Amino acid sequence: MIVLLFGPPGCGKGTQAAFIARRFHIPSISTGEMFRAECKAVLKSGGLVGDEIVDRIVAGRISQPDCASGFLLDGYPRTLEQAAFLDGLVKKMGLPKPIAIHLDVPAQVLVSRITARRQCGACGRIYNMLSQPPRVDEICDDDHTPLTRREDDTEETILARLQAYHDATGPMIAYYANGGCRRVDATGTPEQISREIEALLEAELVPCG
Ligand SMILES: [Zn+2]
């Protein structure tokens, strides 16, 4: 099973990636970190980081033995060229077609979720005034320090981040729409979202015909 996970910042993608990996025994590959490490070396040597390098990194990773019966990719593909490359690669490896899952959350829900984030300046503990509030309003449970909001967790920056995400991901979702990109409503609790993903992927495992 090959799962491609798409979702805007703040949709809980990391949590769901970990859930899918555990539930279906496939490695969860977050390409962001892999790319950052590799690309630093390329930039240092004066090269440009293009699809070719990114594709090569992914091809190297998914040819590892732990990916033999499938894998989850988070953060790749980001361009139509990368998507076409992945299709070819998967076919060559004799693996099934990727299942794309789109964790969809209305912008306003993301904004209220993210602007509800608070952090303790003393111990670094993270709170969410909606889902994990401190016992005393705006005060850290552990050391009674007043909580603060990250400077870039404002409505304006979140909407800008979301716009950038939609510009980049819209074509990916359209690309996988034919192969049945599955939309999952990610406004519920992490557990509800996991159940929905689980049902959807279990249905995929049932052989058709
Ligand atoms: Zn604290």
mmCIF file of C-alpha atoms and ligand atoms in Angstrom:
data_model
loop_
_atom_site.group_PDB
_atom_site.id
_atom_site.type_symbol
_atom_site.label_atom_id
_atom_site.label_comp_id
_atom_site.label_asym_id
_atom_site.label_seq_id
_atom_site.Cartn_x
_atom_site.Cartn_y
_atom_site.Cartn_z
ATOM 1 C CA MET A 1 0.000 0.000 0.000
ATOM 2 C CA ILE A 2 1.364 3.389 -1.002
ATOM 3 C CA VAL A 3 -0.213 6.370 0.689
ATOM 4 C CA LEU A 4 0.376 9.996 -0.244
ATOM 5 C CA LEU A 5 -0.780 12.369 2.437
ATOM 6 C CA PHE A 6 -1.754 15.938 1.626
ATOM 7 C CA GLY A 7 -3.070 18.543 4.018
ATOM 8 C CA PRO A 8 -2.628 22.174 4.989
ATOM 9 C CA PRO A 9 -0.453 23.313 7.900
ATOM 10 C CA GLY A 10 -2.318 22.722 11.154
ATOM 11 C CA CYS A 11 -4.492 19.843 9.823
ATOM 12 C CA GLY A 12 -2.837 17.244 12.051
ATOM 13 C CA LYS A 13 -1.020 15.503 9.196
ATOM 14 C CA GLY A 14 1.909 14.367 11.365
ATOM 15 C CA THR A 15 -0.426 12.632 13.826
ATOM 16 C CA GLN A 16 -2.312 10.850 11.029
ATOM 17 C CA ALA A 17 0.899 9.854 9.245
ATOM 18 C CA ALA A 18 2.072 8.182 12.461
ATOM 19 C CA PHE A 19 -1.310 6.468 12.856
ATOM 20 C CA ILE A 20 -1.304 5.075 9.298
ATOM 21 C CA ALA A 21 2.279 3.835 9.692
ATOM 22 C CA ARG A 22 1.396 1.968 12.907
ATOM 23 C CA ARG A 23 -1.923 0.615 11.702
ATOM 24 C CA PHE A 24 -0.767 -0.619 8.285
ATOM 25 C CA HIS A 25 2.857 -1.444 9.126
ATOM 26 C CA ILE A 26 4.432 0.809 6.545
ATOM 27 C CA PRO A 27 7.197 3.366 7.069
ATOM 28 C CA SER A 28 6.085 7.003 7.191
ATOM 29 C CA ILE A 29 8.518 9.056 5.159
ATOM 30 C CA SER A 30 8.481 12.777 5.787
ATOM 31 C CA THR A 31 10.451 14.122 2.882
ATOM 32 C CA GLY A 32 10.939 17.602 4.340
ATOM 33 C CA GLU A 33 13.753 16.625 6.673
ATOM 34 C CA MET A 34 15.401 14.329 4.123
ATOM 35 C CA PHE A 35 15.418 17.141 1.565
ATOM 36 C CA ARG A 36 16.717 19.736 3.972
ATOM 37 C CA ALA A 37 19.727 17.624 4.891
ATOM 38 C CA GLU A 38 20.561 16.613 1.327
ATOM 39 C CA CYS A 39 19.845 19.999 -0.223
ATOM 40 C CA LYS A 40 22.133 21.787 2.194
ATOM 41 C CA ALA A 41 25.026 19.800 0.735
ATOM 42 C CA VAL A 42 23.937 20.630 -2.824
ATOM 43 C CA LEU A 43 23.561 24.342 -2.119
ATOM 44 C CA LYS A 44 26.941 24.375 -0.397
ATOM 45 C CA SER A 45 28.567 23.031 -3.535
ATOM 46 C CA GLY A 46 26.863 25.773 -5.554
ATOM 47 C CA GLY A 47 24.279 23.521 -7.222
ATOM 48 C CA LEU A 48 20.579 24.106 -7.708
ATOM 49 C CA VAL A 49 17.987 21.947 -6.029
ATOM 50 C CA GLY A 50 15.538 20.778 -8.658
ATOM 51 C CA ASP A 51 13.095 17.951 -9.249
ATOM 52 C CA GLU A 52 15.936 15.722 -10.353
ATOM 53 C CA ILE A 53 17.644 15.773 -6.959
ATOM 54 C CA VAL A 54 14.419 15.484 -5.008
ATOM 55 C CA ASP A 55 13.300 12.565 -7.207
ATOM 56 C CA ARG A 56 16.643 10.835 -6.716
ATOM 57 C CA ILE A 57 16.366 11.155 -2.920
ATOM 58 C CA VAL A 58 12.858 9.683 -2.924
ATOM 59 C CA ALA A 59 13.828 6.883 -5.317
ATOM 60 C CA GLY A 60 16.733 5.980 -3.035
ATOM 61 C CA ARG A 61 14.579 5.966 0.063
ATOM 62 C CA ILE A 62 11.695 3.895 -1.292
ATOM 63 C CA SER A 63 14.010 1.244 -2.696
ATOM 64 C CA GLN A 64 15.059 0.383 0.868
ATOM 65 C CA PRO A 65 13.887 -3.029 2.143
ATOM 66 C CA ASP A 66 11.433 -1.527 4.663
ATOM 67 C CA CYS A 67 9.416 -0.092 1.747
ATOM 68 C CA ALA A 68 8.994 -3.440 -0.024
ATOM 69 C CA SER A 69 5.318 -3.780 0.900
ATOM 70 C CA GLY A 70 4.505 -0.098 0.808
ATOM 71 C CA PHE A 71 5.154 3.269 2.391
ATOM 72 C CA LEU A 72 3.600 6.610 3.204
ATOM 73 C CA LEU A 73 4.949 9.827 1.725
ATOM 74 C CA ASP A 74 4.358 13.168 3.370
ATOM 75 C CA GLY A 75 5.639 16.220 1.510
ATOM 76 C CA TYR A 76 6.120 14.575 -1.872
ATOM 77 C CA PRO A 77 5.218 14.891 -4.734
ATOM 78 C CA ARG A 78 5.002 18.670 -4.858
ATOM 79 C CA THR A 79 5.029 19.153 -8.626
ATOM 80 C CA LEU A 80 3.330 17.396 -11.546
ATOM 81 C CA GLU A 81 6.757 16.331 -12.803
ATOM 82 C CA GLN A 82 7.474 14.676 -9.454
ATOM 83 C CA ALA A 83 4.062 12.981 -9.520
ATOM 84 C CA ALA A 84 4.732 11.567 -12.986
ATOM 85 C CA PHE A 85 8.176 10.404 -11.869
ATOM 86 C CA LEU A 86 6.685 8.649 -8.831
ATOM 87 C CA ASP A 87 4.058 6.921 -11.003
ATOM 88 C CA GLY A 88 6.768 5.549 -13.258
ATOM 89 C CA LEU A 89 8.908 4.456 -10.355
ATOM 90 C CA VAL A 90 6.059 2.664 -8.592
ATOM 91 C CA LYS A 91 5.115 0.866 -11.808
ATOM 92 C CA LYS A 92 8.718 -0.213 -12.333
ATOM 93 C CA MET A 93 8.878 -1.518 -8.758
ATOM 94 C CA GLY A 94 5.685 -3.517 -9.325
ATOM 95 C CA LEU A 95 3.874 -1.739 -6.502
ATOM 96 C CA PRO A 96 0.177 -0.769 -6.528
ATOM 97 C CA LYS A 97 -0.968 2.688 -7.549
ATOM 98 C CA PRO A 98 -0.586 5.319 -4.826
ATOM 99 C CA ILE A 99 -3.654 6.202 -2.760
ATOM 100 C CA ALA A 100 -3.782 9.955 -2.257
ATOM 101 C CA ILE A 101 -5.488 11.246 0.872
ATOM 102 C CA HIS A 102 -6.359 14.874 1.227
ATOM 103 C CA LEU A 103 -6.949 16.042 4.805
ATOM 104 C CA ASP A 104 -9.329 18.896 4.239
ATOM 105 C CA VAL A 105 -10.064 21.549 6.837
ATOM 106 C CA PRO A 106 -11.824 24.869 6.196
ATOM 107 C CA ALA A 107 -9.464 27.841 6.474
ATOM 108 C CA GLN A 108 -11.469 29.379 9.297
ATOM 109 C CA VAL A 109 -11.142 26.232 11.418
ATOM 110 C CA LEU A 110 -7.382 26.197 10.877
ATOM 111 C CA VAL A 111 -7.126 29.855 11.765
ATOM 112 C CA SER A 112 -9.009 29.404 15.026
ATOM 113 C CA ARG A 113 -6.979 26.270 15.835
ATOM 114 C CA ILE A 114 -3.625 27.893 15.190
ATOM 115 C CA THR A 115 -4.402 31.220 16.837
ATOM 116 C CA ALA A 116 -5.423 29.219 19.933
ATOM 117 C CA ARG A 117 -1.861 27.890 20.299
ATOM 118 C CA ARG A 118 0.093 29.113 23.297
ATOM 119 C CA GLN A 119 3.542 28.332 24.570
ATOM 120 C CA CYS A 120 5.191 28.670 27.953
ATOM 121 C CA GLY A 121 8.253 30.877 27.669
ATOM 122 C CA ALA A 122 9.893 29.141 30.637
ATOM 123 C CA CYS A 123 9.504 25.394 29.948
ATOM 124 C CA GLY A 124 8.399 25.422 26.309
ATOM 125 C CA ARG A 125 5.234 23.431 26.933
ATOM 126 C CA ILE A 126 2.633 23.921 24.216
ATOM 127 C CA TYR A 127 -1.046 24.465 24.920
ATOM 128 C CA ASN A 128 -4.092 24.978 22.785
ATOM 129 C CA MET A 129 -6.749 27.181 24.306
ATOM 130 C CA LEU A 130 -9.428 25.164 22.442
ATOM 131 C CA SER A 131 -8.279 21.564 22.760
ATOM 132 C CA GLN A 132 -5.636 21.469 25.525
ATOM 133 C CA PRO A 133 -6.079 24.563 27.687
ATOM 134 C CA PRO A 134 -4.077 25.109 30.889
ATOM 135 C CA ARG A 135 -5.916 24.746 34.204
ATOM 136 C CA VAL A 136 -5.662 28.494 34.837
ATOM 137 C CA ASP A 137 -6.370 30.750 31.857
ATOM 138 C CA GLU A 138 -3.179 31.681 29.951
ATOM 139 C CA ILE A 139 -0.889 30.350 32.747
ATOM 140 C CA CYS A 140 1.455 27.335 32.506
ATOM 141 C CA ASP A 141 0.325 24.399 34.674
ATOM 142 C CA ASP A 142 3.908 23.425 35.479
ATOM 143 C CA ASP A 143 5.583 26.686 36.446
ATOM 144 C CA HIS A 144 2.827 29.352 36.495
ATOM 145 C CA THR A 145 4.523 31.407 33.773
ATOM 146 C CA PRO A 146 2.151 33.454 31.570
ATOM 147 C CA LEU A 147 1.695 31.804 28.152
ATOM 148 C CA THR A 148 2.540 33.589 24.926
ATOM 149 C CA ARG A 149 1.488 33.279 21.304
ATOM 150 C CA ARG A 150 4.056 32.745 18.547
ATOM 151 C CA GLU A 151 4.484 35.901 16.525
ATOM 152 C CA ASP A 152 3.680 34.201 13.218
ATOM 153 C CA ASP A 153 0.536 32.510 14.527
ATOM 154 C CA THR A 154 -1.614 35.442 13.424
ATOM 155 C CA GLU A 155 -4.623 35.173 11.144
ATOM 156 C CA GLU A 156 -2.801 37.081 8.420
ATOM 157 C CA THR A 157 0.276 34.833 8.303
ATOM 158 C CA ILE A 158 -1.836 31.677 8.587
ATOM 159 C CA LEU A 159 -3.990 32.732 5.635
ATOM 160 C CA ALA A 160 -0.844 33.510 3.632
ATOM 161 C CA ARG A 161 0.593 30.069 4.497
ATOM 162 C CA LEU A 162 -2.706 28.440 3.483
ATOM 163 C CA GLN A 163 -2.761 30.280 0.181
ATOM 164 C CA ALA A 164 0.776 29.096 -0.571
ATOM 165 C CA TYR A 165 -0.268 25.567 0.350
ATOM 166 C CA HIS A 166 -3.339 25.651 -1.929
ATOM 167 C CA ASP A 167 -1.342 27.065 -4.841
ATOM 168 C CA ALA A 168 1.182 24.241 -4.509
ATOM 169 C CA THR A 169 -1.138 21.366 -3.646
ATOM 170 C CA GLY A 170 -4.197 22.143 -5.792
ATOM 171 C CA PRO A 171 -2.558 20.715 -8.941
ATOM 172 C CA MET A 172 -1.470 17.579 -7.007
ATOM 173 C CA ILE A 173 -5.001 16.898 -5.831
ATOM 174 C CA ALA A 174 -6.318 17.468 -9.340
ATOM 175 C CA TYR A 175 -3.632 15.100 -10.683
ATOM 176 C CA TYR A 176 -4.671 12.294 -8.334
ATOM 177 C CA ALA A 177 -8.404 13.024 -8.675
ATOM 178 C CA ASN A 178 -8.673 10.524 -11.540
ATOM 179 C CA GLY A 179 -7.028 7.770 -9.550
ATOM 180 C CA GLY A 180 -9.480 8.625 -6.775
ATOM 181 C CA CYS A 181 -7.849 11.125 -4.439
ATOM 182 C CA ARG A 182 -9.761 10.595 -1.189
ATOM 183 C CA ARG A 183 -10.926 13.659 0.668
ATOM 184 C CA VAL A 184 -11.091 13.249 4.428
ATOM 185 C CA ASP A 185 -12.841 15.859 6.525
ATOM 186 C CA ALA A 186 -10.184 16.733 9.100
ATOM 187 C CA THR A 187 -12.257 19.016 11.308
ATOM 188 C CA GLY A 188 -13.006 16.301 13.886
ATOM 189 C CA THR A 189 -10.845 14.957 16.695
ATOM 190 C CA PRO A 190 -7.617 13.136 15.776
ATOM 191 C CA GLU A 191 -9.328 9.850 16.731
ATOM 192 C CA GLN A 192 -12.313 10.506 14.458
ATOM 193 C CA ILE A 193 -10.025 11.397 11.580
ATOM 194 C CA SER A 194 -7.959 8.232 12.166
ATOM 195 C CA ARG A 195 -11.102 6.078 12.076
ATOM 196 C CA GLU A 196 -12.166 7.615 8.789
ATOM 197 C CA ILE A 197 -8.722 7.073 7.247
ATOM 198 C CA GLU A 198 -8.603 3.514 8.563
ATOM 199 C CA ALA A 199 -11.975 2.643 7.005
ATOM 200 C CA LEU A 200 -10.949 4.161 3.715
ATOM 201 C CA LEU A 201 -7.619 2.315 3.543
ATOM 202 C CA GLU A 202 -9.131 -0.990 4.680
ATOM 203 C CA ALA A 203 -11.606 -0.717 1.807
ATOM 204 C CA GLU A 204 -8.633 -0.274 -0.530
ATOM 205 C CA LEU A 205 -7.117 -3.522 0.715
ATOM 206 C CA VAL A 206 -10.172 -5.547 -0.298
ATOM 207 C CA PRO A 207 -9.455 -6.939 -3.745
ATOM 208 C CA CYS A 208 -11.982 -5.721 -6.299
ATOM 209 C CA GLY A 209 -13.919 -8.276 -8.356
HETATM 210 ZN ZN ZN B 1 5.930 26.185 31.709
#
